[in-house]
Structures are given as structure tokens and as C-alpha cells.
């Protein structure tokens, strides 16, 4: 079936450094999402993105976070600078349309460890 | 915004028995309730869902029930098998226009009778 690919699967960085998490969404999808999952807890919505713009963001989407998808390439989440509390698994998701739950697919996640 | 409560956090169930996970939500406007299964290191996968115009849905050994009045929904795994070992998350649409609000998860652990 359709797959959302996330690269890398695990990233370890020092606090204060910049990190970029990459997501390759399902090819014909138009809406892109990031969720954050702290170990043992539920996934929490961070942001969604459509047509080059952030549509909605939660309070977890701090000023240090940014998203973009330049020229239809990877959909990225950048954190600059990173903090210890950013350690989590970040899941990318994509869908064909807004609230089109039948086409919402999640990637396998990138585990970010901030030391 | 939407809040979703999920219980229990850990569920040990004998193989061949039924496992039940319960969720409640707050936003009466929520109209879509999916269940995801997540195995270690894997992406969450949709296993069954129910919309607000239904009260019950079954796919093979999975049954979901929705009580809109009580704002509760539940997943029942009949005849639990070793392959059902995973984290299960309920979710509800609501809060943000295009995002899901997830419960805190239930770890299902099948054990020998």
C-alpha cells in the first residue's frame, strides 16, 4: 500500500544544534503533518502544511520549529536550536485531502535524541 | 480542544479471550474515531474506524462500538492471538480541523491460558 518514508530513523544530536527531519510523503498527497510522540505516550499533533503554508499548529510547535517542502521534495521539520525536551519520536503523515481520513498514512517515525 | 482518555494502559489477556479497550472524548463535534495498532519501531497502522453515523462496526475479529451520547467508544479484540501484541491507540477527529487527537495508548499483552 501507500508508504510515507522518514529519514533518518534515528538521529542523535547535541543540545543547541540544528536538526532537520525528512519525510517523503505519499506521491499524490497534498496535506502533510508532523506529530510528536514522547516515549510511552500518545502522538500529539504539531503542525499541518498545505500548498506551501502552515495551516494549523499546536502549542507544541515552538518558535524554534519550522516546516517546508521546497519544490515538491522532502517535507521537512527543522528544529533550531534543539532542546532536551525535543527528544521524542517524530511521525510524519500525509493525506490526499483535508479530513480525508481514509487516505491518512503515517511514516515509521524518526527517533530524535537530544543530548 | 479535544481530549481523549484511554484505558487501560496495560491489558494482559489470555489467548483466545476477548480484549477490550475504552476511550472517551470531549468534543461533541468529533465525528471520526479510528483505532491504530503500533508495533515496536513501526508506524501506527489503521486497523478499524467508525464514524458518528454508526454505533457498531466489525472487521473480522475487531469490533468497535460508539456511544455518542456518552461520548465513549471502544475496541474489542475477540479471540486474542499472539499477533495482537502491540500498542493500540484510539483517536478522535476534533480540536484541529485536520488533525487527530490520540489517546495515551494501551499495551495489549496476550498470555498463555
PDB file of C-alpha atoms in Angstrom:
ATOM      1  CA  UNK A   1       0.000   0.000   0.000  1.00  0.00           C
ATOM      2  CA  UNK A   2       0.981   3.676   0.047  1.00  0.00           C
ATOM      3  CA  UNK A   3       4.012   4.443   2.187  1.00  0.00           C
ATOM      4  CA  UNK A   4       5.325   7.515   3.949  1.00  0.00           C
ATOM      5  CA  UNK A   5       9.099   7.289   4.288  1.00  0.00           C
ATOM      6  CA  UNK A   6      11.043   9.041   7.014  1.00  0.00           C
ATOM      7  CA  UNK A   7      14.765   9.605   7.011  1.00  0.00           C
ATOM      8  CA  UNK A   8      16.712   9.010   9.200  1.00  0.00           C
ATOM      9  CA  UNK A   9      15.120   6.512  11.558  1.00  0.00           C
ATOM     10  CA  UNK A  10      17.263   7.721  14.445  1.00  0.00           C
ATOM     11  CA  UNK A  11      19.180  10.942  14.955  1.00  0.00           C
ATOM     12  CA  UNK A  12      21.394  11.859  17.876  1.00  0.00           C
ATOM     13  CA  UNK A  13      22.490  15.450  18.326  1.00  0.00           C
ATOM     14  CA  UNK A  14      23.825  17.775  20.967  1.00  0.00           C
ATOM     15  CA  UNK A  15      21.532  20.301  22.604  1.00  0.00           C
ATOM     16  CA  UNK A  16      21.612  23.625  20.786  1.00  0.00           C
ATOM     17  CA  UNK A  17      22.373  22.124  17.400  1.00  0.00           C
ATOM     18  CA  UNK A  18      20.048  22.288  14.437  1.00  0.00           C
ATOM     19  CA  UNK A  19      18.324  19.177  13.136  1.00  0.00           C
ATOM     20  CA  UNK A  20      16.256  18.520  10.028  1.00  0.00           C
ATOM     21  CA  UNK A  21      13.893  15.579   9.865  1.00  0.00           C
ATOM     22  CA  UNK A  22      12.912  14.424   6.393  1.00  0.00           C
ATOM     23  CA  UNK A  23       9.683  12.942   5.177  1.00  0.00           C
ATOM     24  CA  UNK A  24       8.818  11.571   1.767  1.00  0.00           C
ATOM     25  CA  UNK A  25       5.014  11.603   1.688  1.00  0.00           C
ATOM     26  CA  UNK A  26       2.724   9.501  -0.482  1.00  0.00           C
ATOM     27  CA  UNK A  27       3.272  10.738  -4.017  1.00  0.00           C
ATOM     28  CA  UNK A  28      -0.087  12.299  -4.852  1.00  0.00           C
ATOM     29  CA  UNK A  29      -0.902  13.556  -1.374  1.00  0.00           C
ATOM     30  CA  UNK A  30      -1.357  17.250  -0.745  1.00  0.00           C
ATOM     31  CA  UNK A  31      -1.599  17.603   3.038  1.00  0.00           C
ATOM     32  CA  UNK A  32       1.306  16.925   5.325  1.00  0.00           C
ATOM     33  CA  UNK A  33       1.552  16.598   9.077  1.00  0.00           C
ATOM     34  CA  UNK A  34       4.010  16.211  11.899  1.00  0.00           C
ATOM     35  CA  UNK A  35       3.181  14.518  15.198  1.00  0.00           C
ATOM     36  CA  UNK A  36       5.399  14.169  18.262  1.00  0.00           C
ATOM     37  CA  UNK A  37       5.418  11.109  20.500  1.00  0.00           C
ATOM     38  CA  UNK A  38       7.348  11.133  23.742  1.00  0.00           C
ATOM     39  CA  UNK A  39       8.322   7.619  24.832  1.00  0.00           C
ATOM     40  CA  UNK A  40       5.352   5.720  26.210  1.00  0.00           C
ATOM     41  CA  UNK A  41       2.862   8.498  25.478  1.00  0.00           C
ATOM     42  CA  UNK A  42       0.413   9.274  22.721  1.00  0.00           C
ATOM     43  CA  UNK A  43       1.173  11.024  19.476  1.00  0.00           C
ATOM     44  CA  UNK A  44       0.432  14.737  19.670  1.00  0.00           C
ATOM     45  CA  UNK A  45      -0.293  16.979  16.715  1.00  0.00           C
ATOM     46  CA  UNK A  46       2.345  19.561  15.894  1.00  0.00           C
ATOM     47  CA  UNK A  47       1.509  21.097  12.540  1.00  0.00           C
ATOM     48  CA  UNK A  48      -0.097  20.600   9.178  1.00  0.00           C
ATOM     49  CA  UNK A  49       1.001  22.018   5.868  1.00  0.00           C
ATOM     50  CA  UNK A  50      -0.682  22.566   2.529  1.00  0.00           C
ATOM     51  CA  UNK A  51       0.211  24.419  -0.627  1.00  0.00           C
ATOM     52  CA  UNK A  52       3.442  25.722   0.814  1.00  0.00           C
ATOM     53  CA  UNK A  53       1.911  27.066   4.005  1.00  0.00           C
ATOM     54  CA  UNK A  54       1.304  26.082   7.587  1.00  0.00           C
ATOM     55  CA  UNK A  55      -2.436  25.650   8.048  1.00  0.00           C
ATOM     56  CA  UNK A  56      -2.644  24.852  11.733  1.00  0.00           C
ATOM     57  CA  UNK A  57      -0.180  24.391  14.534  1.00  0.00           C
ATOM     58  CA  UNK A  58      -0.459  23.347  18.152  1.00  0.00           C
ATOM     59  CA  UNK A  59       1.201  24.911  21.167  1.00  0.00           C
ATOM     60  CA  UNK A  60       3.860  22.189  20.914  1.00  0.00           C
ATOM     61  CA  UNK A  61       5.053  23.769  17.666  1.00  0.00           C
ATOM     62  CA  UNK A  62       7.519  26.165  19.247  1.00  0.00           C
ATOM     63  CA  UNK A  63       9.147  29.151  17.564  1.00  0.00           C
ATOM     64  CA  UNK A  64      12.255  27.008  17.115  1.00  0.00           C
ATOM     65  CA  UNK A  65      10.322  24.708  14.784  1.00  0.00           C
ATOM     66  CA  UNK A  66       9.782  25.265  11.086  1.00  0.00           C
ATOM     67  CA  UNK A  67       8.426  23.204   8.211  1.00  0.00           C
ATOM     68  CA  UNK A  68       8.785  23.405   4.473  1.00  0.00           C
ATOM     69  CA  UNK A  69       8.560  21.365   1.311  1.00  0.00           C
ATOM     70  CA  UNK A  70      10.781  23.066  -1.250  1.00  0.00           C
ATOM     71  CA  UNK A  71       9.877  22.223  -4.870  1.00  0.00           C
ATOM     72  CA  UNK A  72       7.886  19.108  -4.012  1.00  0.00           C
ATOM     73  CA  UNK A  73      10.852  17.343  -2.453  1.00  0.00           C
ATOM     74  CA  UNK A  74      11.014  16.161   1.136  1.00  0.00           C
ATOM     75  CA  UNK A  75       8.613  17.631   3.648  1.00  0.00           C
ATOM     76  CA  UNK A  76      10.934  18.700   6.451  1.00  0.00           C
ATOM     77  CA  UNK A  77      10.749  19.593  10.115  1.00  0.00           C
ATOM     78  CA  UNK A  78      13.614  21.762  11.271  1.00  0.00           C
ATOM     79  CA  UNK A  79      14.377  22.444  14.917  1.00  0.00           C
ATOM     80  CA  UNK A  80      16.864  25.234  15.604  1.00  0.00           C
ATOM     81  CA  UNK A  81      18.144  25.246  18.270  1.00  0.00           C
ATOM     82  CA  UNK A  82      17.238  21.915  19.795  1.00  0.00           C
ATOM     83  CA  UNK A  83      16.451  21.476  23.491  1.00  0.00           C
ATOM     84  CA  UNK A  84      16.488  18.397  25.704  1.00  0.00           C
ATOM     85  CA  UNK A  85      12.682  18.259  25.743  1.00  0.00           C
ATOM     86  CA  UNK A  86      12.662  17.857  21.970  1.00  0.00           C
ATOM     87  CA  UNK A  87      13.765  14.248  22.429  1.00  0.00           C
ATOM     88  CA  UNK A  88      10.900  12.165  21.044  1.00  0.00           C
ATOM     89  CA  UNK A  89       9.788  10.191  18.036  1.00  0.00           C
ATOM     90  CA  UNK A  90       8.501  12.446  15.290  1.00  0.00           C
ATOM     91  CA  UNK A  91       5.933  10.969  12.925  1.00  0.00           C
ATOM     92  CA  UNK A  92       5.186  12.406   9.532  1.00  0.00           C
ATOM     93  CA  UNK A  93       1.829  11.780   7.900  1.00  0.00           C
ATOM     94  CA  UNK A  94       0.167  12.716   4.658  1.00  0.00           C
ATOM     95  CA  UNK A  95      -3.306  12.668   3.190  1.00  0.00           C
ATOM     96  CA  UNK A  96      -4.962  13.355  -0.109  1.00  0.00           C
ATOM     97  CA  UNK A  97      -7.368  15.955   1.204  1.00  0.00           C
ATOM     98  CA  UNK A  98      -8.376  17.702   4.386  1.00  0.00           C
ATOM     99  CA  UNK A  99     -10.162  15.380   6.805  1.00  0.00           C
ATOM    100  CA  UNK A 100      -9.768  12.591   4.248  1.00  0.00           C
ATOM    101  CA  UNK A 101      -9.132  10.093   6.972  1.00  0.00           C
ATOM    102  CA  UNK A 102      -9.213   7.138   4.603  1.00  0.00           C
ATOM    103  CA  UNK A 103      -6.009   8.356   2.960  1.00  0.00           C
ATOM    104  CA  UNK A 104      -4.149   9.384   6.126  1.00  0.00           C
ATOM    105  CA  UNK A 105      -0.909   7.423   6.363  1.00  0.00           C
ATOM    106  CA  UNK A 106       1.859   7.646   8.935  1.00  0.00           C
ATOM    107  CA  UNK A 107       5.560   7.071   8.476  1.00  0.00           C
ATOM    108  CA  UNK A 108       7.608   4.864  10.791  1.00  0.00           C
ATOM    109  CA  UNK A 109       8.951   7.855  12.688  1.00  0.00           C
ATOM    110  CA  UNK A 110      12.334   9.418  13.392  1.00  0.00           C
ATOM    111  CA  UNK A 111      13.636   8.970  16.897  1.00  0.00           C
ATOM    112  CA  UNK A 112      15.391  12.179  17.912  1.00  0.00           C
ATOM    113  CA  UNK A 113      17.736  12.031  20.876  1.00  0.00           C
ATOM    114  CA  UNK A 114      18.990  15.382  22.128  1.00  0.00           C
ATOM    115  CA  UNK A 115      21.947  15.058  24.490  1.00  0.00           C
TER     116      UNK A 115
ATOM    117  CA  UNK B   1      -9.583  21.462  22.206  1.00  0.00           C
ATOM    118  CA  UNK B   2     -10.351  17.787  22.052  1.00  0.00           C
ATOM    119  CA  UNK B   3      -9.138  15.474  24.820  1.00  0.00           C
ATOM    120  CA  UNK B   4      -9.192  11.695  24.538  1.00  0.00           C
ATOM    121  CA  UNK B   5      -8.871   9.427  27.564  1.00  0.00           C
ATOM    122  CA  UNK B   6      -7.894   5.783  27.026  1.00  0.00           C
ATOM    123  CA  UNK B   7      -7.952   2.904  29.486  1.00  0.00           C
ATOM    124  CA  UNK B   8      -6.405   0.630  30.486  1.00  0.00           C
ATOM    125  CA  UNK B   9      -2.763   1.473  29.847  1.00  0.00           C
ATOM    126  CA  UNK B  10      -1.759  -2.200  30.003  1.00  0.00           C
ATOM    127  CA  UNK B  11      -4.018  -5.143  29.207  1.00  0.00           C
ATOM    128  CA  UNK B  12      -2.963  -8.728  29.781  1.00  0.00           C
ATOM    129  CA  UNK B  13      -5.374 -11.114  28.133  1.00  0.00           C
ATOM    130  CA  UNK B  14      -5.404 -14.876  27.766  1.00  0.00           C
ATOM    131  CA  UNK B  15      -5.013 -16.141  24.255  1.00  0.00           C
ATOM    132  CA  UNK B  16      -8.415 -16.972  22.861  1.00  0.00           C
ATOM    133  CA  UNK B  17     -10.166 -14.465  25.127  1.00  0.00           C
ATOM    134  CA  UNK B  18     -11.547 -11.057  24.274  1.00  0.00           C
ATOM    135  CA  UNK B  19      -9.647  -7.811  24.933  1.00  0.00           C
ATOM    136  CA  UNK B  20     -11.496  -4.530  25.456  1.00  0.00           C
ATOM    137  CA  UNK B  21     -10.105  -1.019  25.327  1.00  0.00           C
ATOM    138  CA  UNK B  22     -12.186   2.003  26.230  1.00  0.00           C
ATOM    139  CA  UNK B  23     -11.890   5.613  25.168  1.00  0.00           C
ATOM    140  CA  UNK B  24     -13.828   8.755  25.913  1.00  0.00           C
ATOM    141  CA  UNK B  25     -13.773  12.137  24.224  1.00  0.00           C
ATOM    142  CA  UNK B  26     -14.963  15.641  24.999  1.00  0.00           C
ATOM    143  CA  UNK B  27     -15.752  17.401  21.744  1.00  0.00           C
ATOM    144  CA  UNK B  28     -19.277  16.522  20.629  1.00  0.00           C
ATOM    145  CA  UNK B  29     -18.346  17.734  17.136  1.00  0.00           C
ATOM    146  CA  UNK B  30     -15.862  14.865  16.692  1.00  0.00           C
ATOM    147  CA  UNK B  31     -17.230  12.552  14.048  1.00  0.00           C
ATOM    148  CA  UNK B  32     -14.465  10.117  13.191  1.00  0.00           C
ATOM    149  CA  UNK B  33     -12.910   7.596  15.563  1.00  0.00           C
ATOM    150  CA  UNK B  34     -10.043   5.447  14.281  1.00  0.00           C
ATOM    151  CA  UNK B  35      -8.001   2.820  16.047  1.00  0.00           C
ATOM    152  CA  UNK B  36      -4.315   2.382  15.314  1.00  0.00           C
ATOM    153  CA  UNK B  37      -2.045  -0.566  16.067  1.00  0.00           C
ATOM    154  CA  UNK B  38       1.608   0.215  16.606  1.00  0.00           C
ATOM    155  CA  UNK B  39       4.249  -2.488  16.886  1.00  0.00           C
ATOM    156  CA  UNK B  40       7.704  -1.628  18.276  1.00  0.00           C
ATOM    157  CA  UNK B  41       9.673   0.505  15.837  1.00  0.00           C
ATOM    158  CA  UNK B  42       6.846   0.543  13.319  1.00  0.00           C
ATOM    159  CA  UNK B  43       4.462   3.208  12.102  1.00  0.00           C
ATOM    160  CA  UNK B  44       0.958   3.338  13.526  1.00  0.00           C
ATOM    161  CA  UNK B  45      -1.382   1.447  11.237  1.00  0.00           C
ATOM    162  CA  UNK B  46      -5.106   1.982  10.961  1.00  0.00           C
ATOM    163  CA  UNK B  47      -6.914  -1.240  11.863  1.00  0.00           C
ATOM    164  CA  UNK B  48     -10.532  -0.159  12.121  1.00  0.00           C
ATOM    165  CA  UNK B  49     -12.530   3.042  12.356  1.00  0.00           C
ATOM    166  CA  UNK B  50     -16.069   4.203  12.965  1.00  0.00           C
ATOM    167  CA  UNK B  51     -17.897   7.344  12.003  1.00  0.00           C
ATOM    168  CA  UNK B  52     -20.510   9.136  14.041  1.00  0.00           C
ATOM    169  CA  UNK B  53     -23.380   7.844  11.924  1.00  0.00           C
ATOM    170  CA  UNK B  54     -22.719   4.308  13.160  1.00  0.00           C
ATOM    171  CA  UNK B  55     -22.903   2.577  16.526  1.00  0.00           C
ATOM    172  CA  UNK B  56     -21.112  -0.656  15.728  1.00  0.00           C
ATOM    173  CA  UNK B  57     -18.624  -1.898  13.169  1.00  0.00           C
ATOM    174  CA  UNK B  58     -16.884  -5.242  12.817  1.00  0.00           C
ATOM    175  CA  UNK B  59     -13.935  -6.295  10.694  1.00  0.00           C
ATOM    176  CA  UNK B  60     -13.070  -9.937  11.276  1.00  0.00           C
ATOM    177  CA  UNK B  61     -12.083 -10.234  14.931  1.00  0.00           C
ATOM    178  CA  UNK B  62     -12.232  -6.485  15.632  1.00  0.00           C
ATOM    179  CA  UNK B  63     -15.384  -4.785  16.893  1.00  0.00           C
ATOM    180  CA  UNK B  64     -15.760  -1.075  17.611  1.00  0.00           C
ATOM    181  CA  UNK B  65     -18.681   0.433  19.461  1.00  0.00           C
ATOM    182  CA  UNK B  66     -19.600   4.109  19.606  1.00  0.00           C
ATOM    183  CA  UNK B  67     -21.913   5.732  22.143  1.00  0.00           C
ATOM    184  CA  UNK B  68     -22.258   9.322  21.014  1.00  0.00           C
ATOM    185  CA  UNK B  69     -24.477  10.318  23.907  1.00  0.00           C
ATOM    186  CA  UNK B  70     -21.901   9.182  26.453  1.00  0.00           C
ATOM    187  CA  UNK B  71     -19.001  10.254  24.205  1.00  0.00           C
ATOM    188  CA  UNK B  72     -17.394   6.850  24.517  1.00  0.00           C
ATOM    189  CA  UNK B  73     -16.045   4.353  22.051  1.00  0.00           C
ATOM    190  CA  UNK B  74     -14.378   1.027  22.483  1.00  0.00           C
ATOM    191  CA  UNK B  75     -12.368  -1.614  20.682  1.00  0.00           C
ATOM    192  CA  UNK B  76     -12.906  -5.300  21.265  1.00  0.00           C
ATOM    193  CA  UNK B  77     -10.457  -7.901  20.005  1.00  0.00           C
ATOM    194  CA  UNK B  78     -12.260 -11.211  20.036  1.00  0.00           C
ATOM    195  CA  UNK B  79     -10.110 -14.382  20.205  1.00  0.00           C
ATOM    196  CA  UNK B  80      -6.859 -12.585  21.064  1.00  0.00           C
ATOM    197  CA  UNK B  81      -3.769 -14.164  19.495  1.00  0.00           C
ATOM    198  CA  UNK B  82      -0.005 -13.607  19.899  1.00  0.00           C
ATOM    199  CA  UNK B  83      -0.023 -11.451  16.768  1.00  0.00           C
ATOM    200  CA  UNK B  84      -2.297  -8.991  18.562  1.00  0.00           C
ATOM    201  CA  UNK B  85       0.552  -7.998  20.873  1.00  0.00           C
ATOM    202  CA  UNK B  86       1.104  -4.272  20.286  1.00  0.00           C
ATOM    203  CA  UNK B  87       0.227  -0.766  21.433  1.00  0.00           C
ATOM    204  CA  UNK B  88      -3.257   0.300  20.465  1.00  0.00           C
ATOM    205  CA  UNK B  89      -4.248   3.940  20.192  1.00  0.00           C
ATOM    206  CA  UNK B  90      -7.711   5.350  19.855  1.00  0.00           C
ATOM    207  CA  UNK B  91      -8.188   8.747  18.289  1.00  0.00           C
ATOM    208  CA  UNK B  92     -10.876  11.260  17.565  1.00  0.00           C
ATOM    209  CA  UNK B  93     -11.207  13.957  14.991  1.00  0.00           C
ATOM    210  CA  UNK B  94     -11.850  17.253  16.664  1.00  0.00           C
ATOM    211  CA  UNK B  95      -9.943  20.177  18.008  1.00  0.00           C
ATOM    212  CA  UNK B  96      -7.894  20.995  14.972  1.00  0.00           C
ATOM    213  CA  UNK B  97      -9.693  20.854  11.628  1.00  0.00           C
ATOM    214  CA  UNK B  98      -7.474  18.262  10.062  1.00  0.00           C
ATOM    215  CA  UNK B  99      -5.689  16.553  12.932  1.00  0.00           C
ATOM    216  CA  UNK B 100      -6.454  13.600  15.137  1.00  0.00           C
ATOM    217  CA  UNK B 101      -6.312  13.680  18.915  1.00  0.00           C
ATOM    218  CA  UNK B 102      -4.894  10.422  20.226  1.00  0.00           C
ATOM    219  CA  UNK B 103      -5.443   8.543  23.442  1.00  0.00           C
ATOM    220  CA  UNK B 104      -2.484   7.597  25.594  1.00  0.00           C
ATOM    221  CA  UNK B 105      -2.363   4.024  24.310  1.00  0.00           C
ATOM    222  CA  UNK B 106      -2.972   0.519  25.595  1.00  0.00           C
ATOM    223  CA  UNK B 107      -0.309  -2.154  25.579  1.00  0.00           C
ATOM    224  CA  UNK B 108      -2.009  -5.468  24.836  1.00  0.00           C
ATOM    225  CA  UNK B 109      -0.101  -8.498  26.088  1.00  0.00           C
ATOM    226  CA  UNK B 110      -1.556 -11.874  25.123  1.00  0.00           C
ATOM    227  CA  UNK B 111      -0.587 -14.630  27.537  1.00  0.00           C
ATOM    228  CA  UNK B 112      -0.968 -18.355  27.581  1.00  0.00           C
ATOM    229  CA  UNK B 113      -4.093 -19.731  29.255  1.00  0.00           C
TER     230      UNK B 113
END
